[in-house]
Coordinates of C-alpha atoms in Angstrom, one line a residue:
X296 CA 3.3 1.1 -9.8
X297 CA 2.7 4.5 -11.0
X298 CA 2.7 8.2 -9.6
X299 CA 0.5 10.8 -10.4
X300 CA 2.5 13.7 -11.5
X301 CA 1.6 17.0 -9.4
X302 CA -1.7 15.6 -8.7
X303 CA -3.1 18.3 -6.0
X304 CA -2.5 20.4 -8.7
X305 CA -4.2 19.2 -11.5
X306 CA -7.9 19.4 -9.4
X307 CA -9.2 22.4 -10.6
X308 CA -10.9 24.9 -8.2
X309 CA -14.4 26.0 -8.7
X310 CA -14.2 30.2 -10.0
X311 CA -16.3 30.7 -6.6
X312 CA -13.6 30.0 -4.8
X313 CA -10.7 31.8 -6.2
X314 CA -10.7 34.4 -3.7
X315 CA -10.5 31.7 -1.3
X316 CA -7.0 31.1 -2.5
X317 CA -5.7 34.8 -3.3
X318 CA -2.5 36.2 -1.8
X319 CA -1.5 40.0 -2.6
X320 CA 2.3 40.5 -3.5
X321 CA 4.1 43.3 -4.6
X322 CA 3.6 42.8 -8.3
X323 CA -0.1 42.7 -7.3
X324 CA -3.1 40.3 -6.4
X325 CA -3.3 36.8 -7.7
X326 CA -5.2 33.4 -7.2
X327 CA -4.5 29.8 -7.0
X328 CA -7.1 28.4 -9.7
X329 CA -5.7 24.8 -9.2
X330 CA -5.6 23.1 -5.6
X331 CA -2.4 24.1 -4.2
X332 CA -0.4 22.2 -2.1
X333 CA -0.3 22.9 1.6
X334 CA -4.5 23.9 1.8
X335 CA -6.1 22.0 4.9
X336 CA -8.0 19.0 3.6
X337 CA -6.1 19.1 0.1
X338 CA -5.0 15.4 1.1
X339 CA -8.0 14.1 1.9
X340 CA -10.4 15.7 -1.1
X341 CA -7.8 14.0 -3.1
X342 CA -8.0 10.9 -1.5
X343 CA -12.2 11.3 -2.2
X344 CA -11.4 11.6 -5.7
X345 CA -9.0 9.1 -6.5
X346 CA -11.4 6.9 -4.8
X347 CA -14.1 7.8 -6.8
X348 CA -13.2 7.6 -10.0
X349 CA -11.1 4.4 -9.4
X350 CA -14.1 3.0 -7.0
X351 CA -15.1 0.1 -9.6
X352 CA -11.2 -1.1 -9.9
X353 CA -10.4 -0.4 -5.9
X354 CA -9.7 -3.8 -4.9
X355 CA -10.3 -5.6 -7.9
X356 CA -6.9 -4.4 -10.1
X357 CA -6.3 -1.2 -8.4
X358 CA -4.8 0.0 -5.2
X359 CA -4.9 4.3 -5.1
X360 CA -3.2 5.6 -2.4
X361 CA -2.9 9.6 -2.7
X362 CA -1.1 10.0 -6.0
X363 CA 0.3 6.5 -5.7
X364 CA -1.7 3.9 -8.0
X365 CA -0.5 0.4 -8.2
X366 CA -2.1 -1.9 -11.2
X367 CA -2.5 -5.4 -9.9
X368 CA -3.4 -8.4 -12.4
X369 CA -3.7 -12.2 -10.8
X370 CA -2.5 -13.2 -14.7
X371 CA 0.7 -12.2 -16.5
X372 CA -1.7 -11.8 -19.9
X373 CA -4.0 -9.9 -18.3
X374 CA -1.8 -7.2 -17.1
X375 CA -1.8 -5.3 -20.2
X376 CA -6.0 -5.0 -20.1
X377 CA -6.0 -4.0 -16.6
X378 CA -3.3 -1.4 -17.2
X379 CA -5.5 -0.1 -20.3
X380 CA -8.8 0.5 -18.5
X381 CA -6.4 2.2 -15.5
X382 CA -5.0 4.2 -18.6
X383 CA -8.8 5.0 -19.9
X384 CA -9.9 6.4 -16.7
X385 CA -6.6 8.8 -16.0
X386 CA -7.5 10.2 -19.8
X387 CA -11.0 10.7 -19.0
X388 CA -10.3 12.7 -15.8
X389 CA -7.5 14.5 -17.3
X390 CA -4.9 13.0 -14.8
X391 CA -1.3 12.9 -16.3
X392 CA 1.7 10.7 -14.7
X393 CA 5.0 11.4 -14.0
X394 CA 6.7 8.8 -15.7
X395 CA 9.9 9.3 -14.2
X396 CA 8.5 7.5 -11.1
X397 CA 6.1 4.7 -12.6
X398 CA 7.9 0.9 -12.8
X399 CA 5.7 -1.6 -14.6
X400 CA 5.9 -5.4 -14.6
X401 CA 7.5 -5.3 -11.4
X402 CA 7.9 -8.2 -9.1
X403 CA 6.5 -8.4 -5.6
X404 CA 8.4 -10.0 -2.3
X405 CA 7.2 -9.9 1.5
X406 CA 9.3 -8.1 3.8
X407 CA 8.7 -7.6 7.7
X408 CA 10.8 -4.7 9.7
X409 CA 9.8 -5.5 13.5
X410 CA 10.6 -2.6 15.6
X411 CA 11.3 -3.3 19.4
X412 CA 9.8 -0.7 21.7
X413 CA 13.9 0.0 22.3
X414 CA 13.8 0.9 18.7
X415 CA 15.7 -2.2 17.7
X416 CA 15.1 -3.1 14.1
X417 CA 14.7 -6.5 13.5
X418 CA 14.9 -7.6 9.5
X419 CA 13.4 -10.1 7.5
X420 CA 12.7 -10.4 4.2
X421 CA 10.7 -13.5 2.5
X422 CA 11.1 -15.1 -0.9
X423 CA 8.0 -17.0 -2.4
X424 CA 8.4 -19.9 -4.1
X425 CA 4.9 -19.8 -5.6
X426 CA 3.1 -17.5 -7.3
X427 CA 1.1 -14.6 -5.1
X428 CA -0.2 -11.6 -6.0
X429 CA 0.2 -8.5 -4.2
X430 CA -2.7 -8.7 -1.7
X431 CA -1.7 -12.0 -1.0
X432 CA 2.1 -10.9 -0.6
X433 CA 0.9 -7.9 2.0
X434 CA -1.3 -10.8 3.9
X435 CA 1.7 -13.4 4.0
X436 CA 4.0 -10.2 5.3
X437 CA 1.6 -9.6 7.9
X438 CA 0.2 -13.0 9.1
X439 CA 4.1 -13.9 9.2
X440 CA 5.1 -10.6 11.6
X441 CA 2.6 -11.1 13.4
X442 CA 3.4 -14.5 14.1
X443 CA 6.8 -13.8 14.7
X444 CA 6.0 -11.1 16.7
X445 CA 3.8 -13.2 19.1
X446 CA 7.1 -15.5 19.5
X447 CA 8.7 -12.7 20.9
X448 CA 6.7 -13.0 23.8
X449 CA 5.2 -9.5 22.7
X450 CA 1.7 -8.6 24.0
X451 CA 1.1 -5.4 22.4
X452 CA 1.3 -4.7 18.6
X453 CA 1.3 -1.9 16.5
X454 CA 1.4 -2.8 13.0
X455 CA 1.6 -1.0 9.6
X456 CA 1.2 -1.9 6.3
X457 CA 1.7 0.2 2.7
X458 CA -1.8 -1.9 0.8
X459 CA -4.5 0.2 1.6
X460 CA -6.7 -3.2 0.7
X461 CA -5.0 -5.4 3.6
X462 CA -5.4 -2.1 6.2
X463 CA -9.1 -1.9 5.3
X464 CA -10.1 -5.3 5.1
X465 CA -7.9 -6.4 8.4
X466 CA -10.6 -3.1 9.7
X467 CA -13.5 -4.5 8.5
X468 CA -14.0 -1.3 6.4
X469 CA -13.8 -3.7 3.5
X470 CA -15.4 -6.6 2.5
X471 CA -13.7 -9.9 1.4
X472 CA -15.0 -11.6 -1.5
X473 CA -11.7 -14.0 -2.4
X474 CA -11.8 -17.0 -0.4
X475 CA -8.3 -16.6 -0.2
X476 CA -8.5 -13.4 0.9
X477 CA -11.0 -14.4 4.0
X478 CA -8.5 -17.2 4.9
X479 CA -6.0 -14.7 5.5
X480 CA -8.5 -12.6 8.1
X481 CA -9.8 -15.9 9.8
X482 CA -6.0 -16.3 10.3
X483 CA -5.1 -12.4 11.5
X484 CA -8.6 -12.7 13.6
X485 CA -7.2 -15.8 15.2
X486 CA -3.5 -14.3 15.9
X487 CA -4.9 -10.7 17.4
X488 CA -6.7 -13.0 20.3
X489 CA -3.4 -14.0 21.4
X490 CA -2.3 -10.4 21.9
X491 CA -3.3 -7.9 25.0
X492 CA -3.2 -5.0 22.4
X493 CA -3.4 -4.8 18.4
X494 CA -3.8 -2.0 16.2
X495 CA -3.4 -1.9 12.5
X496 CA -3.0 1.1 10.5
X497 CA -2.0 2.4 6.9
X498 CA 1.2 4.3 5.9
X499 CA 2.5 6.0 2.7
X500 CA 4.6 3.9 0.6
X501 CA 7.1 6.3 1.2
X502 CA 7.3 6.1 5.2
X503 CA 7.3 2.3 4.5
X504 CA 10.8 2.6 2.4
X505 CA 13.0 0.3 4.5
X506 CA 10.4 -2.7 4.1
X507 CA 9.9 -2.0 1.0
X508 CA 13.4 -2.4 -0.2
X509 CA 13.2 -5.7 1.8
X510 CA 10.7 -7.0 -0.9
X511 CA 12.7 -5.7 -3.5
X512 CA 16.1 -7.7 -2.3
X513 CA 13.6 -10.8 -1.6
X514 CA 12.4 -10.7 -5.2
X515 CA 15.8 -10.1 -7.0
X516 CA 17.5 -12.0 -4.6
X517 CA 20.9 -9.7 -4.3
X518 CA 23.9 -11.3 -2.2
X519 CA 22.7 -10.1 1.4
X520 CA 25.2 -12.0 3.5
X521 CA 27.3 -9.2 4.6
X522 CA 23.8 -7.4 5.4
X523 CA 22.2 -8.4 9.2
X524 CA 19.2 -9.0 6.8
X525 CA 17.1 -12.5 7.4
X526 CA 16.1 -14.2 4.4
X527 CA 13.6 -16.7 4.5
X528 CA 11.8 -19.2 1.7
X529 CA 7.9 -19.5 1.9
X530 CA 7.7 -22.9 -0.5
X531 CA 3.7 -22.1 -0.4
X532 CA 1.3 -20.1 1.0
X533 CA 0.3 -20.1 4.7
X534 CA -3.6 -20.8 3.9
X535 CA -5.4 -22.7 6.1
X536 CA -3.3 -21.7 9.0
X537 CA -3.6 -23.3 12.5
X538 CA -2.4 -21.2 15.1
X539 CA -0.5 -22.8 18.3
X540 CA -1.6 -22.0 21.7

């Protein structure tokens, strides 16, 4: 996982614009000639960016979610390429990192926060016993809510997941090419018939903090049992699935 350092900032703004972006103080008049933070649309032309210059890696071993990039290998021995030709295309754009907030080699768990429309959290974390990458972690977290969800006797579901790559492929805005990735969505298309209501729908990493610390306890595996956390072993993964009436 890695975080661009400042990244608004480091898009530089066309001269033509300046005086777009100039504010008069009492020393005198001045001009932004970086993006600035707080501009309408400063997220999204961004977002266009990042997605363009990462556009052959996006899905393949690259998720970019505003300054948030995470590196994705389906080999341990190829993580150090993939991270290379990530490297290689931050150097050619002249984006820097903040390294303070970048974690490499960093194990992935599933974790599931159901929240009742009481605002009752309900907790679970899940510990593979196999070997899954992340896509296939974010699927296994949501086929496995959504399930669980459905057991509730629930009829209407919001969900929310952090993997831009799940969000837009559960969407149809992106194509699956994995057959295990297309397993996953015959599964999800099979589960959202058995609800009245479902909606899907990405969040920052950040707003996702209390699942994501789920994944983390999942994958280390820290004494939880004074915690009204569920812990529960996957021994494989849930592809082909056959959902009960």
């Amino acid at each position: 996982m890695m975080d661009v350092s400042q990244g608004y900032h480091q898009i530089m703004l066309a001269p033509e614009d300046w005086k777009n972006v100039s504010f008069i103080t009492s020393e005198g008049t001045f001009c932004y000639v970086a993006m600035p933070f707080g501009l309408k649309n400063t997220g999204a032309t961004y977002q266009r960016l990042v997605d363009k210059i990462f556009r052959p890696q996006i899905g393949r071993n690259v998720e970019v979610y505003a300054d948030d990039m995470l590196v994705k290998s389906k080999k341990a021995e190829e993580h150090v390429k993939d991270l290379e030709e990530t490297f290689s295309v931050l150097r050619k754009y002249k984006l820097k990192l903040n390294p303070t907030k970048c974690a490499f080699g960093v194990r992935s768990g599933a974790d599931i926060v159901i929240t009742t429309p009481q605002g009752e959290d309900l907790d679970f974390a899940i510990k593979f016993d196999f070997k899954a990458s992340n896509n296939e972690a974010g699927y296994e977290a949501l086929v496995i809510g959504i399930r669980m969800t459905h057991e509730t006797g629930a009829r209407h579901l919001l969900a929310y997941s952090d993997s831009q790559l799940v969000v837009k492929q559960v969407k149809g805005t992106y194509e699956a090419k994995e057959e295990s990735m297309i397993q996953y969505l015959q599964q999800i298309a099979d589960l959202k018939t058995k609800f009245h209501h479902f909606q899907i729908t990405q969040i920052p990493r950040e707003e996702n903090a209390k699942a994501d610390s789920l994944s983390k306890l999942a994958s280390s595996f820290e004494d939880c049992r004074t915690r009204h956390i569920t812990i529960h072993y996957l021994p494989e993964a849930r592809t082909p699935l056959v959902v009960q009436p």
